[in-house]
Amino acid sequence: MNKKIMILNTGGTLSSVMKDNGLAPGLTAENLQKQLHMVSQGTDLSMMDLFSLDSANIFPEDWALLAEKIASLKDEYDGIVVIHGTDTMAYTSSMLSFMLQNIDIPVVITGSQLSMANPIADAMENCRCAIHMAASGIPGVYTAFNRKVMLGCRTSKVRSMSFDAFDSINCPNVAQISSLGMEINKQVVPVKSDIFHLENNFSNNVFMLKMFPGIHRSMLRSIREMGYEGLYIEAYGLGGLPFVNHDISGVLQELVEDGMTVVVGTQVRYEGSNLSVYETGQRALESGVLQAYDMTSEAAITKLMWVLGKTKDPKQIRDYFNVSLCGEVNIL
Ligand code: ASP
């Protein structure tokens, strides 16, 4: 029997057309469905328009709606594909990985660098890969792009123009399409650890900061004074932060003592952080910050939002950051 696949369209380049002010989403699910029958062999495709947004316009409330929609559809379909703009796709796929943990069908997010309306686009190929993965019967939240399937919570946009726009960061691809077909790497597939229930609460009171030589300590205090409850810092290298002439670690201690959750990772894309190696990291750890280890920044900030949407208890927050929930982190 054919697998039943639902495609949810949220917009992005894949469904864009040229308008007076530049490229903007314009193709509807109906337009897309006419094209997608070419890559839908062996599946019964249904399509639904959810949003029609350039993904720069996607905000956390949209993630909550999207997750709710997927949860409400999951029992009727064998798999769900989400068409999404590439600019914030890694944030959405990370957050969906947390909100839809333990889901029992594949949810595959895809998009493209050129519109489906363009005859030389990557759109069709990416949809083919996403539909194939959605029909695979392998549950989890994934991103499909340029003939690779990645864990949603490990994906980052690494190229702004090339078709190979996404990498799986610090984690092998889940699957690759080659002349051998779709080869699945079973070791990367997420392991279901509980029954599924939708967990789409989040905190919007989080801030993300990239460390740079010259940052003012007062900036960090201002973030807290503005009412933010969580801060994710992209620190240097293995997670180093200044403490000599400009004592950033000291300010972080004040923030943590004041009840703020501070998570420290690295601005280096590959191989992650480990704050216990250098004094610049150890001092930050002593000030009470949590480690992001090898998480992408997209996963770290969305995990922070998700965790703070579940609990405000510092001990529980720490516990959540000391485990991998859906394959987002390797804890050292
Ligand atoms: N600006 C577009 C978006 O993120 C880019 C794309 O989809 O490739 O919606």
mmCIF file of C-alpha atoms and ligand atoms in Angstrom:
data_model
loop_
_atom_site.group_PDB
_atom_site.id
_atom_site.type_symbol
_atom_site.label_atom_id
_atom_site.label_comp_id
_atom_site.label_asym_id
_atom_site.label_seq_id
_atom_site.Cartn_x
_atom_site.Cartn_y
_atom_site.Cartn_z
ATOM 1 C CA MET A 1 0.000 0.000 0.000
ATOM 2 C CA ASN A 2 1.203 3.518 -0.766
ATOM 3 C CA LYS A 3 2.597 5.493 2.169
ATOM 4 C CA LYS A 4 0.516 8.536 3.116
ATOM 5 C CA ILE A 5 2.633 11.668 3.274
ATOM 6 C CA MET A 6 1.464 15.132 4.297
ATOM 7 C CA ILE A 7 3.422 18.131 3.021
ATOM 8 C CA LEU A 8 3.031 21.295 5.087
ATOM 9 C CA ASN A 9 4.040 24.439 3.245
ATOM 10 C CA THR A 10 5.367 27.332 5.341
ATOM 11 C CA GLY A 11 6.952 29.368 2.503
ATOM 12 C CA GLY A 12 10.604 30.173 1.750
ATOM 13 C CA THR A 13 12.407 30.234 -1.579
ATOM 14 C CA LEU A 14 11.007 26.870 -2.662
ATOM 15 C CA SER A 15 7.548 28.393 -2.981
ATOM 16 C CA SER A 16 8.702 31.900 -3.974
ATOM 17 C CA VAL A 17 7.909 33.971 -7.017
ATOM 18 C CA MET A 18 9.383 37.309 -8.142
ATOM 19 C CA LYS A 19 7.292 40.195 -6.820
ATOM 20 C CA ASP A 20 7.702 43.997 -7.014
ATOM 21 C CA ASN A 21 9.906 44.037 -3.883
ATOM 22 C CA GLY A 22 11.975 40.950 -4.713
ATOM 23 C CA LEU A 23 11.544 37.214 -4.238
ATOM 24 C CA ALA A 24 8.780 36.346 -1.794
ATOM 25 C CA PRO A 25 6.649 33.281 -1.065
ATOM 26 C CA GLY A 26 3.785 33.039 -3.542
ATOM 27 C CA LEU A 27 3.259 29.453 -4.732
ATOM 28 C CA THR A 28 0.517 27.643 -2.843
ATOM 29 C CA ALA A 29 0.315 23.991 -1.862
ATOM 30 C CA GLU A 30 -1.960 23.480 -4.866
ATOM 31 C CA ASN A 31 0.689 24.895 -7.256
ATOM 32 C CA LEU A 32 3.393 22.785 -5.632
ATOM 33 C CA GLN A 33 1.378 19.593 -5.646
ATOM 34 C CA LYS A 34 1.044 19.774 -9.427
ATOM 35 C CA GLN A 35 4.845 19.639 -9.699
ATOM 36 C CA LEU A 36 5.497 17.160 -6.920
ATOM 37 C CA HIS A 37 3.574 14.288 -8.466
ATOM 38 C CA MET A 38 6.781 13.662 -10.467
ATOM 39 C CA VAL A 39 8.717 12.753 -7.300
ATOM 40 C CA SER A 40 5.907 11.192 -5.308
ATOM 41 C CA GLN A 41 6.048 7.652 -6.705
ATOM 42 C CA GLY A 42 4.858 5.055 -4.198
ATOM 43 C CA THR A 43 3.279 7.645 -1.938
ATOM 44 C CA ASP A 44 -0.085 9.337 -1.596
ATOM 45 C CA LEU A 45 0.717 13.017 -1.198
ATOM 46 C CA SER A 46 -1.527 15.508 0.549
ATOM 47 C CA MET A 47 -0.585 19.163 0.899
ATOM 48 C CA MET A 48 -1.585 21.998 3.181
ATOM 49 C CA ASP A 49 -0.581 25.677 3.357
ATOM 50 C CA LEU A 50 0.288 26.649 6.897
ATOM 51 C CA PHE A 51 2.129 29.947 6.429
ATOM 52 C CA SER A 52 3.470 31.771 3.424
ATOM 53 C CA LEU A 53 6.529 33.344 4.998
ATOM 54 C CA ASP A 54 10.104 34.092 4.112
ATOM 55 C CA SER A 55 11.699 32.206 6.989
ATOM 56 C CA ALA A 56 13.267 35.415 8.319
ATOM 57 C CA ASN A 57 9.717 36.118 9.489
ATOM 58 C CA ILE A 58 9.395 32.852 11.429
ATOM 59 C CA PHE A 59 9.195 33.333 15.211
ATOM 60 C CA PRO A 60 8.871 30.907 18.128
ATOM 61 C CA GLU A 61 5.061 31.163 18.171
ATOM 62 C CA ASP A 62 5.143 29.748 14.617
ATOM 63 C CA TRP A 63 7.185 26.775 15.858
ATOM 64 C CA ALA A 64 4.581 26.093 18.531
ATOM 65 C CA LEU A 65 1.796 26.155 15.899
ATOM 66 C CA LEU A 66 3.769 24.007 13.488
ATOM 67 C CA ALA A 67 4.543 21.428 16.181
ATOM 68 C CA GLU A 68 0.895 21.386 17.229
ATOM 69 C CA LYS A 69 -0.215 20.862 13.636
ATOM 70 C CA ILE A 70 2.256 18.000 13.139
ATOM 71 C CA ALA A 71 1.150 16.366 16.399
ATOM 72 C CA SER A 72 -2.493 16.600 15.332
ATOM 73 C CA LEU A 73 -1.763 14.996 11.937
ATOM 74 C CA LYS A 74 0.734 12.338 12.915
ATOM 75 C CA ASP A 75 -1.748 9.498 13.422
ATOM 76 C CA GLU A 76 -3.239 9.924 9.945
ATOM 77 C CA TYR A 77 0.047 9.935 7.994
ATOM 78 C CA ASP A 78 3.129 7.739 7.636
ATOM 79 C CA GLY A 79 5.348 10.786 7.397
ATOM 80 C CA ILE A 80 5.272 14.575 7.276
ATOM 81 C CA VAL A 81 7.376 16.925 5.126
ATOM 82 C CA VAL A 82 7.689 20.593 6.052
ATOM 83 C CA ILE A 83 8.618 23.035 3.294
ATOM 84 C CA HIS A 84 10.490 25.923 4.903
ATOM 85 C CA GLY A 85 12.804 28.788 3.986
ATOM 86 C CA THR A 86 16.458 27.958 4.408
ATOM 87 C CA ASP A 87 17.436 31.049 6.417
ATOM 88 C CA THR A 88 15.977 29.911 9.735
ATOM 89 C CA MET A 89 15.448 26.268 8.827
ATOM 90 C CA ALA A 90 18.134 25.085 11.259
ATOM 91 C CA TYR A 91 16.412 26.915 14.141
ATOM 92 C CA THR A 92 13.027 25.446 13.218
ATOM 93 C CA SER A 93 14.374 21.933 12.773
ATOM 94 C CA SER A 94 16.216 22.188 16.095
ATOM 95 C CA MET A 95 13.153 23.440 17.955
ATOM 96 C CA LEU A 96 10.872 20.841 16.331
ATOM 97 C CA SER A 97 13.343 18.184 17.470
ATOM 98 C CA PHE A 98 12.742 19.278 21.074
ATOM 99 C CA MET A 99 9.008 19.929 20.789
ATOM 100 C CA LEU A 100 8.339 16.636 18.956
ATOM 101 C CA GLN A 101 10.732 14.357 20.867
ATOM 102 C CA ASN A 102 9.795 10.676 20.600
ATOM 103 C CA ILE A 103 7.427 11.239 17.685
ATOM 104 C CA ASP A 104 6.623 7.905 16.020
ATOM 105 C CA ILE A 105 6.774 8.970 12.369
ATOM 106 C CA PRO A 106 9.455 10.759 10.297
ATOM 107 C CA VAL A 107 9.122 14.554 10.130
ATOM 108 C CA VAL A 108 11.385 15.955 7.417
ATOM 109 C CA ILE A 109 12.074 19.652 6.887
ATOM 110 C CA THR A 110 13.262 20.799 3.500
ATOM 111 C CA GLY A 111 13.490 23.838 1.252
ATOM 112 C CA SER A 112 15.642 24.985 -1.619
ATOM 113 C CA GLN A 113 18.033 27.640 -2.839
ATOM 114 C CA LEU A 114 15.984 28.248 -6.009
ATOM 115 C CA SER A 115 12.234 28.378 -6.426
ATOM 116 C CA MET A 116 10.236 25.424 -7.689
ATOM 117 C CA ALA A 117 9.181 27.797 -10.468
ATOM 118 C CA ASN A 118 12.786 27.845 -11.747
ATOM 119 C CA PRO A 119 13.576 24.997 -14.168
ATOM 120 C CA ILE A 120 17.151 24.568 -12.883
ATOM 121 C CA ALA A 121 16.216 24.623 -9.201
ATOM 122 C CA ASP A 122 17.237 22.198 -6.479
ATOM 123 C CA ALA A 123 13.648 22.273 -5.213
ATOM 124 C CA MET A 124 12.421 19.072 -6.798
ATOM 125 C CA GLU A 125 15.485 17.075 -5.757
ATOM 126 C CA ASN A 126 15.223 18.225 -2.151
ATOM 127 C CA CYS A 127 11.512 17.354 -2.072
ATOM 128 C CA ARG A 128 12.260 13.946 -3.567
ATOM 129 C CA CYS A 129 14.784 13.259 -0.791
ATOM 130 C CA ALA A 130 12.426 14.578 1.915
ATOM 131 C CA ILE A 131 9.449 12.542 0.663
ATOM 132 C CA HIS A 132 11.624 9.428 0.457
ATOM 133 C CA MET A 133 12.793 9.922 4.045
ATOM 134 C CA ALA A 134 9.241 10.683 5.199
ATOM 135 C CA ALA A 135 8.163 7.354 3.709
ATOM 136 C CA SER A 136 11.074 5.465 5.302
ATOM 137 C CA GLY A 137 9.242 4.528 8.500
ATOM 138 C CA ILE A 138 12.226 5.795 10.550
ATOM 139 C CA PRO A 139 10.806 8.120 13.224
ATOM 140 C CA GLY A 140 12.479 11.384 14.164
ATOM 141 C CA VAL A 141 12.886 15.000 13.091
ATOM 142 C CA TYR A 142 15.197 15.455 10.122
ATOM 143 C CA THR A 143 16.396 17.978 7.574
ATOM 144 C CA ALA A 144 16.755 16.882 3.949
ATOM 145 C CA PHE A 145 18.884 18.951 1.591
ATOM 146 C CA ASN A 146 21.147 18.287 -1.363
ATOM 147 C CA ARG A 147 20.690 14.524 -1.226
ATOM 148 C CA LYS A 148 21.544 14.222 2.456
ATOM 149 C CA VAL A 149 19.379 13.704 5.472
ATOM 150 C CA MET A 150 20.566 15.198 8.743
ATOM 151 C CA LEU A 151 19.289 15.165 12.322
ATOM 152 C CA GLY A 152 17.153 18.293 12.625
ATOM 153 C CA CYS A 153 18.935 19.314 15.827
ATOM 154 C CA ARG A 154 22.407 19.060 14.209
ATOM 155 C CA THR A 155 21.721 21.078 11.093
ATOM 156 C CA SER A 156 23.263 24.458 10.299
ATOM 157 C CA LYS A 157 23.082 26.619 7.205
ATOM 158 C CA VAL A 158 26.711 26.899 6.094
ATOM 159 C CA ARG A 159 26.431 28.320 2.552
ATOM 160 C CA SER A 160 24.222 31.165 1.415
ATOM 161 C CA MET A 161 24.115 30.360 -2.307
ATOM 162 C CA SER A 162 25.326 26.844 -3.109
ATOM 163 C CA PHE A 163 22.918 23.937 -3.288
ATOM 164 C CA ASP A 164 24.957 22.213 -0.566
ATOM 165 C CA ALA A 165 23.687 24.793 1.913
ATOM 166 C CA PHE A 166 23.476 22.653 5.066
ATOM 167 C CA ASP A 167 25.885 20.555 7.071
ATOM 168 C CA SER A 168 25.282 18.171 9.893
ATOM 169 C CA ILE A 169 27.521 19.661 12.572
ATOM 170 C CA ASN A 170 29.572 17.346 14.793
ATOM 171 C CA CYS A 171 27.398 14.397 13.807
ATOM 172 C CA PRO A 172 27.395 12.145 10.718
ATOM 173 C CA ASN A 173 24.528 12.439 8.233
ATOM 174 C CA VAL A 174 21.536 10.226 8.931
ATOM 175 C CA ALA A 175 21.335 9.262 5.271
ATOM 176 C CA GLN A 176 22.905 9.990 1.932
ATOM 177 C CA ILE A 177 21.477 9.433 -1.526
ATOM 178 C CA SER A 178 23.917 8.024 -4.074
ATOM 179 C CA SER A 179 23.909 5.502 -6.878
ATOM 180 C CA LEU A 180 23.300 2.915 -4.144
ATOM 181 C CA GLY A 181 20.011 4.570 -3.252
ATOM 182 C CA MET A 182 19.305 6.011 0.180
ATOM 183 C CA GLU A 183 21.808 4.653 2.651
ATOM 184 C CA ILE A 184 20.738 5.075 6.261
ATOM 185 C CA ASN A 185 23.307 5.350 9.036
ATOM 186 C CA LYS A 186 21.411 3.514 11.776
ATOM 187 C CA GLN A 187 23.804 4.703 14.481
ATOM 188 C CA VAL A 188 22.625 8.283 14.031
ATOM 189 C CA VAL A 189 18.892 7.608 14.012
ATOM 190 C CA PRO A 190 17.364 8.932 17.277
ATOM 191 C CA VAL A 191 16.326 6.312 19.828
ATOM 192 C CA LYS A 192 12.785 6.657 21.145
ATOM 193 C CA SER A 193 13.035 6.873 24.928
ATOM 194 C CA ASP A 194 9.446 7.589 25.943
ATOM 195 C CA ILE A 195 5.912 7.838 24.608
ATOM 196 C CA PHE A 196 5.230 10.906 22.486
ATOM 197 C CA HIS A 197 3.472 13.919 23.833
ATOM 198 C CA LEU A 198 3.624 17.344 22.321
ATOM 199 C CA GLU A 199 5.791 19.708 24.360
ATOM 200 C CA ASN A 200 5.551 23.016 22.581
ATOM 201 C CA ASN A 201 5.949 25.488 25.430
ATOM 202 C CA PHE A 202 8.896 27.824 25.191
ATOM 203 C CA SER A 203 10.376 30.905 26.814
ATOM 204 C CA ASN A 204 10.914 33.878 24.604
ATOM 205 C CA ASN A 205 13.054 35.638 27.218
ATOM 206 C CA VAL A 206 16.391 34.444 25.939
ATOM 207 C CA PHE A 207 19.318 36.264 24.416
ATOM 208 C CA MET A 208 22.193 35.075 22.230
ATOM 209 C CA LEU A 209 25.538 36.848 22.333
ATOM 210 C CA LYS A 210 28.717 36.388 20.345
ATOM 211 C CA MET A 211 31.858 37.182 22.329
ATOM 212 C CA PHE A 212 34.302 39.636 20.752
ATOM 213 C CA PRO A 213 37.390 41.443 22.040
ATOM 214 C CA GLY A 214 36.020 44.802 23.204
ATOM 215 C CA ILE A 215 32.671 43.711 24.623
ATOM 216 C CA HIS A 216 31.493 45.813 27.582
ATOM 217 C CA ARG A 217 30.761 44.051 30.863
ATOM 218 C CA SER A 218 27.872 46.463 31.349
ATOM 219 C CA MET A 219 26.206 44.985 28.253
ATOM 220 C CA LEU A 220 25.792 41.663 30.040
ATOM 221 C CA ARG A 221 24.247 43.334 33.094
ATOM 222 C CA SER A 222 21.884 45.282 30.818
ATOM 223 C CA ILE A 223 20.645 42.042 29.260
ATOM 224 C CA ARG A 224 19.636 40.785 32.707
ATOM 225 C CA GLU A 225 18.125 44.156 33.664
ATOM 226 C CA MET A 226 15.960 44.001 30.536
ATOM 227 C CA GLY A 227 14.314 40.900 31.995
ATOM 228 C CA TYR A 228 15.958 38.096 30.025
ATOM 229 C CA GLU A 229 16.039 34.803 31.921
ATOM 230 C CA GLY A 230 18.363 32.857 29.647
ATOM 231 C CA LEU A 231 21.580 33.745 27.849
ATOM 232 C CA TYR A 232 23.513 31.676 25.332
ATOM 233 C CA ILE A 233 27.073 32.871 24.699
ATOM 234 C CA GLU A 234 29.130 31.914 21.676
ATOM 235 C CA ALA A 235 32.504 32.072 23.430
ATOM 236 C CA TYR A 236 35.949 31.588 21.871
ATOM 237 C CA GLY A 237 37.541 28.287 20.838
ATOM 238 C CA LEU A 238 36.907 25.575 23.388
ATOM 239 C CA GLY A 239 34.623 27.977 25.282
ATOM 240 C CA GLY A 240 37.025 30.602 26.644
ATOM 241 C CA LEU A 241 35.821 33.880 28.169
ATOM 242 C CA PRO A 242 37.877 36.896 29.353
ATOM 243 C CA PHE A 243 38.687 37.328 33.055
ATOM 244 C CA VAL A 244 41.901 39.390 33.265
ATOM 245 C CA ASN A 245 41.392 43.091 32.473
ATOM 246 C CA HIS A 246 37.731 42.734 31.611
ATOM 247 C CA ASP A 247 36.219 40.140 33.902
ATOM 248 C CA ILE A 248 33.339 38.706 31.907
ATOM 249 C CA SER A 249 33.299 35.499 33.970
ATOM 250 C CA GLY A 250 32.834 37.608 37.109
ATOM 251 C CA VAL A 251 29.735 39.309 35.634
ATOM 252 C CA LEU A 252 28.354 35.959 34.560
ATOM 253 C CA GLN A 253 28.607 34.806 38.170
ATOM 254 C CA GLU A 254 26.495 37.817 39.220
ATOM 255 C CA LEU A 255 23.905 36.922 36.573
ATOM 256 C CA VAL A 256 23.786 33.253 37.563
ATOM 257 C CA GLU A 257 23.473 34.204 41.255
ATOM 258 C CA ASP A 258 20.612 36.481 40.244
ATOM 259 C CA GLY A 259 18.789 33.456 38.767
ATOM 260 C CA MET A 260 19.727 33.719 35.106
ATOM 261 C CA THR A 261 20.514 30.566 33.112
ATOM 262 C CA VAL A 262 23.747 31.099 31.194
ATOM 263 C CA VAL A 263 24.883 28.530 28.629
ATOM 264 C CA VAL A 264 28.323 28.764 27.035
ATOM 265 C CA GLY A 265 29.328 27.192 23.731
ATOM 266 C CA THR A 266 31.694 28.192 20.966
ATOM 267 C CA GLN A 267 31.639 30.432 17.927
ATOM 268 C CA VAL A 268 33.770 27.832 16.115
ATOM 269 C CA ARG A 269 31.477 25.807 13.888
ATOM 270 C CA TYR A 270 33.087 22.383 14.130
ATOM 271 C CA GLU A 271 34.190 20.137 17.015
ATOM 272 C CA GLY A 272 32.456 21.931 19.866
ATOM 273 C CA SER A 273 33.572 23.312 23.217
ATOM 274 C CA ASN A 274 34.973 21.917 26.439
ATOM 275 C CA LEU A 275 35.306 24.520 29.153
ATOM 276 C CA SER A 276 37.459 22.395 31.429
ATOM 277 C CA VAL A 277 40.606 22.638 29.280
ATOM 278 C CA TYR A 278 41.720 26.284 29.688
ATOM 279 C CA GLU A 279 41.639 28.618 32.663
ATOM 280 C CA THR A 280 39.438 30.916 30.550
ATOM 281 C CA GLY A 281 36.847 28.149 30.459
ATOM 282 C CA GLN A 282 37.274 26.819 33.977
ATOM 283 C CA ARG A 283 36.698 30.251 35.491
ATOM 284 C CA ALA A 284 33.443 30.505 33.530
ATOM 285 C CA LEU A 285 32.411 27.071 34.798
ATOM 286 C CA GLU A 286 33.185 28.170 38.367
ATOM 287 C CA SER A 287 30.849 31.109 37.840
ATOM 288 C CA GLY A 288 27.990 28.628 37.337
ATOM 289 C CA VAL A 289 27.439 28.580 33.587
ATOM 290 C CA LEU A 290 26.201 25.475 31.744
ATOM 291 C CA GLN A 291 28.088 23.956 28.827
ATOM 292 C CA ALA A 292 26.767 23.623 25.285
ATOM 293 C CA TYR A 293 29.584 21.176 24.396
ATOM 294 C CA ASP A 294 29.266 20.385 20.672
ATOM 295 C CA MET A 295 25.730 21.709 20.104
ATOM 296 C CA THR A 296 25.117 24.069 17.217
ATOM 297 C CA SER A 297 24.134 27.578 18.270
ATOM 298 C CA GLU A 298 20.724 26.923 16.725
ATOM 299 C CA ALA A 299 20.259 23.866 18.950
ATOM 300 C CA ALA A 300 21.682 25.618 22.026
ATOM 301 C CA ILE A 301 19.384 28.653 21.847
ATOM 302 C CA THR A 302 16.271 26.603 21.035
ATOM 303 C CA LYS A 303 17.088 24.081 23.784
ATOM 304 C CA LEU A 304 17.411 27.008 26.187
ATOM 305 C CA MET A 305 14.004 28.344 25.070
ATOM 306 C CA TRP A 306 12.440 24.900 25.328
ATOM 307 C CA VAL A 307 13.917 24.029 28.730
ATOM 308 C CA LEU A 308 12.913 27.411 30.208
ATOM 309 C CA GLY A 309 9.415 26.781 28.847
ATOM 310 C CA LYS A 310 9.292 23.607 30.959
ATOM 311 C CA THR A 311 10.937 24.601 34.203
ATOM 312 C CA LYS A 312 12.486 27.504 36.099
ATOM 313 C CA ASP A 313 14.162 25.240 38.630
ATOM 314 C CA PRO A 314 17.970 25.649 38.326
ATOM 315 C CA LYS A 315 18.623 22.024 39.254
ATOM 316 C CA GLN A 316 16.199 20.713 36.610
ATOM 317 C CA ILE A 317 17.567 23.135 34.023
ATOM 318 C CA ARG A 318 21.073 21.845 34.723
ATOM 319 C CA ASP A 319 19.818 18.250 34.424
ATOM 320 C CA TYR A 320 18.336 18.971 30.978
ATOM 321 C CA PHE A 321 21.650 20.428 29.812
ATOM 322 C CA ASN A 322 23.523 17.397 31.131
ATOM 323 C CA VAL A 323 21.743 15.007 28.770
ATOM 324 C CA SER A 324 21.138 14.661 25.064
ATOM 325 C CA LEU A 325 17.376 14.792 24.456
ATOM 326 C CA CYS A 326 17.271 13.964 20.758
ATOM 327 C CA GLY A 327 20.883 13.617 19.616
ATOM 328 C CA GLU A 328 21.672 17.345 19.848
ATOM 329 C CA VAL A 329 24.800 16.995 21.994
ATOM 330 C CA ASN A 330 27.674 14.748 22.972
ATOM 331 C CA ILE A 331 28.301 15.299 26.665
ATOM 332 C CA LEU A 332 31.979 15.007 27.536
HETATM 333 N N1 ASP B 1 14.962 33.984 2.330
HETATM 334 C C1 ASP B 1 14.576 32.622 2.082
HETATM 335 C C2 ASP B 1 13.917 32.070 3.328
HETATM 336 O O1 ASP B 1 14.581 31.689 4.246
HETATM 337 C C3 ASP B 1 15.760 31.825 1.699
HETATM 338 C C4 ASP B 1 15.465 30.409 1.273
HETATM 339 O O2 ASP B 1 14.411 29.860 1.495
HETATM 340 O O3 ASP B 1 16.387 29.791 0.706
HETATM 341 O O4 ASP B 1 12.707 32.045 3.396
#
